[in-house]
CSV table of C-alpha atoms in Angstrom, one decimal:
chain,number,residue,atom,x,y,z
A,1,UNK,CA,-4.2,-5.9,12.7
A,2,UNK,CA,-7.3,-8.1,12.3
A,3,UNK,CA,-8.4,-7.5,15.9
A,4,UNK,CA,-7.9,-3.7,15.5
A,5,UNK,CA,-9.9,-3.8,12.2
A,6,UNK,CA,-12.8,-5.6,13.9
A,7,UNK,CA,-12.6,-3.2,16.9
A,8,UNK,CA,-12.9,-0.2,14.6
A,9,UNK,CA,-15.8,-1.7,12.7
A,10,UNK,CA,-17.6,-2.2,16.0
A,11,UNK,CA,-16.8,1.3,17.2
A,12,UNK,CA,-18.1,2.7,13.9
A,13,UNK,CA,-21.4,0.9,14.2
A,14,UNK,CA,-21.8,1.9,17.9
A,15,UNK,CA,-21.1,5.5,17.1
A,16,UNK,CA,-23.4,5.3,14.1
A,17,UNK,CA,-20.6,6.5,11.7
A,18,UNK,CA,-20.7,3.1,10.0
A,19,UNK,CA,-23.9,1.5,8.8
A,20,UNK,CA,-24.6,-2.2,9.6
A,21,UNK,CA,-24.7,-2.9,5.9
A,22,UNK,CA,-21.2,-1.4,5.3
A,23,UNK,CA,-19.9,-3.3,8.4
A,24,UNK,CA,-21.3,-6.6,7.0
A,25,UNK,CA,-19.6,-5.8,3.7
A,26,UNK,CA,-16.3,-5.2,5.4
A,27,UNK,CA,-16.6,-8.4,7.4
A,28,UNK,CA,-17.4,-10.4,4.2
A,29,UNK,CA,-14.2,-9.0,2.7
A,30,UNK,CA,-12.3,-10.2,5.7
A,31,UNK,CA,-13.7,-13.7,5.2
A,32,UNK,CA,-12.2,-13.7,1.7
A,33,UNK,CA,-8.6,-13.2,3.0
A,34,UNK,CA,-7.7,-16.9,2.8
A,35,UNK,CA,-8.6,-17.0,-0.9
A,36,UNK,CA,-6.7,-13.7,-1.5
A,37,UNK,CA,-3.6,-15.3,0.2
A,38,UNK,CA,-3.9,-18.3,-2.1
A,39,UNK,CA,-4.0,-16.1,-5.1
A,40,UNK,CA,-1.0,-14.2,-3.9
A,41,UNK,CA,0.9,-17.4,-3.4
A,42,UNK,CA,-0.1,-18.5,-6.9
A,43,UNK,CA,1.7,-15.3,-8.2
A,44,UNK,CA,5.0,-16.0,-6.5
A,45,UNK,CA,6.8,-15.9,-9.9
A,46,UNK,CA,5.9,-12.2,-10.4
A,47,UNK,CA,6.9,-11.4,-6.9
A,48,UNK,CA,10.3,-13.1,-7.4
A,49,UNK,CA,10.8,-11.2,-10.7
A,50,UNK,CA,10.0,-7.9,-8.9
A,51,UNK,CA,12.5,-8.7,-6.1
A,52,UNK,CA,15.1,-9.6,-8.7
A,53,UNK,CA,14.6,-6.4,-10.6
A,54,UNK,CA,15.0,-4.1,-7.6
A,55,UNK,CA,17.3,-6.0,-5.3
A,56,UNK,CA,20.1,-3.6,-5.8
A,57,UNK,CA,18.1,-0.5,-5.0
A,58,UNK,CA,19.5,1.5,-2.0
A,59,UNK,CA,16.2,3.3,-1.1
A,60,UNK,CA,12.5,2.6,-1.4
A,61,UNK,CA,9.5,4.9,-1.0
A,62,UNK,CA,6.2,3.4,0.1
A,63,UNK,CA,3.0,5.5,-0.6
A,64,UNK,CA,-0.5,5.0,0.7
A,65,UNK,CA,-3.6,7.2,1.1
A,66,UNK,CA,-6.2,7.1,3.7
A,67,UNK,CA,-6.5,3.6,5.3
A,68,UNK,CA,-3.5,2.6,3.3
A,69,UNK,CA,-1.1,5.1,4.8
A,70,UNK,CA,-0.4,2.8,7.8
A,71,UNK,CA,0.1,0.0,5.4
A,72,UNK,CA,2.8,2.0,3.6
A,73,UNK,CA,4.5,2.7,6.9
A,74,UNK,CA,4.4,-1.0,7.8
A,75,UNK,CA,5.7,-2.0,4.4
A,76,UNK,CA,8.6,0.3,4.7
A,77,UNK,CA,9.3,-0.9,8.2
A,78,UNK,CA,9.3,-4.5,7.2
A,79,UNK,CA,11.6,-3.9,4.2
A,80,UNK,CA,14.1,-2.2,6.6
A,81,UNK,CA,13.8,-4.8,9.3
A,82,UNK,CA,14.1,-7.8,7.1
A,83,UNK,CA,16.4,-6.7,4.2
A,84,UNK,CA,18.3,-3.8,5.8
A,85,UNK,CA,17.4,-1.6,2.8
A,86,UNK,CA,16.5,2.0,3.6
A,87,UNK,CA,12.8,2.6,3.1
A,88,UNK,CA,10.3,5.3,4.1
A,89,UNK,CA,6.5,5.3,4.2
A,90,UNK,CA,4.6,8.4,3.4
A,91,UNK,CA,1.1,9.6,3.1
A,92,UNK,CA,0.7,10.0,-0.7
A,93,UNK,CA,-1.2,13.3,-0.2
A,94,UNK,CA,1.9,14.7,1.4
A,95,UNK,CA,4.3,13.5,-1.3
A,96,UNK,CA,4.9,17.0,-2.8
A,97,UNK,CA,6.1,18.2,0.6
A,98,UNK,CA,9.4,16.3,0.6
A,99,UNK,CA,9.7,12.8,-0.8
A,100,UNK,CA,8.8,13.7,-4.4
A,101,UNK,CA,12.1,15.6,-4.6
A,102,UNK,CA,14.0,12.4,-4.0
A,103,UNK,CA,12.3,10.4,-6.7
A,104,UNK,CA,14.4,9.5,-9.8
A,105,UNK,CA,15.2,6.5,-12.0
A,106,UNK,CA,17.0,4.8,-9.1
A,107,UNK,CA,14.1,5.1,-6.7
A,108,UNK,CA,11.5,2.3,-6.6
A,109,UNK,CA,8.2,3.6,-5.2
A,110,UNK,CA,5.7,1.1,-3.8
A,111,UNK,CA,2.3,2.5,-4.4
A,112,UNK,CA,-0.6,0.9,-2.5
A,113,UNK,CA,-3.6,1.5,-4.7
A,114,UNK,CA,-6.7,-0.6,-4.2
A,115,UNK,CA,-9.9,0.5,-6.0
A,116,UNK,CA,-11.4,2.6,-3.2
A,117,UNK,CA,-12.5,6.2,-2.7
A,118,UNK,CA,-9.0,7.6,-3.1
A,119,UNK,CA,-8.0,5.4,-6.1
A,120,UNK,CA,-8.0,8.3,-8.6
A,121,UNK,CA,-5.8,10.4,-6.4
A,122,UNK,CA,-3.4,7.5,-6.0
A,123,UNK,CA,-3.2,7.1,-9.8
A,124,UNK,CA,-2.3,10.9,-9.9
A,125,UNK,CA,0.5,10.2,-7.4
A,126,UNK,CA,1.7,7.3,-9.6
A,127,UNK,CA,1.8,9.6,-12.6
A,128,UNK,CA,3.9,12.2,-10.7
A,129,UNK,CA,6.4,9.4,-9.8
A,130,UNK,CA,6.6,8.3,-13.4
A,131,UNK,CA,7.1,11.9,-14.6
A,132,UNK,CA,10.2,12.0,-12.4
A,133,UNK,CA,11.3,8.6,-13.9
A,134,UNK,CA,10.6,6.8,-10.6
A,135,UNK,CA,10.1,3.0,-10.8
A,136,UNK,CA,6.5,2.2,-9.7
A,137,UNK,CA,5.7,-1.0,-8.0
A,138,UNK,CA,1.9,-1.0,-7.8
A,139,UNK,CA,0.2,-3.1,-5.1
A,140,UNK,CA,-3.3,-2.7,-6.6
A,141,UNK,CA,-6.6,-4.3,-7.1
A,142,UNK,CA,-6.8,-6.2,-10.4
């Protein structure tokens, strides 16, 4: 994933669809990944609590928008591969065209919601899930 990300940054700069300044910002964020991983490992307790709370769920829905849609797909795939629990990844913008009908109090919905250009839209998706009594697991920026 990292190699693909760097490749797309370079293509963006070469095609002039990404400024050098924005490319530098993106690379600086990449350099912070080790500290982000340390922070994540420091929060293992909350991760275990989440796993304990939802371990009996039969189905999971993963939602992501824009660049986070592939992350939602990958998250669902990993859950299926590792735990043999049914999971589907969807583009959050397409949620009303199918998966929303399946959401109820037994359906955990993993919402990938960093503070980016589509954050407000993702919050709207989260509200729709909650309105149907779905259980939201937010993977979000603090």
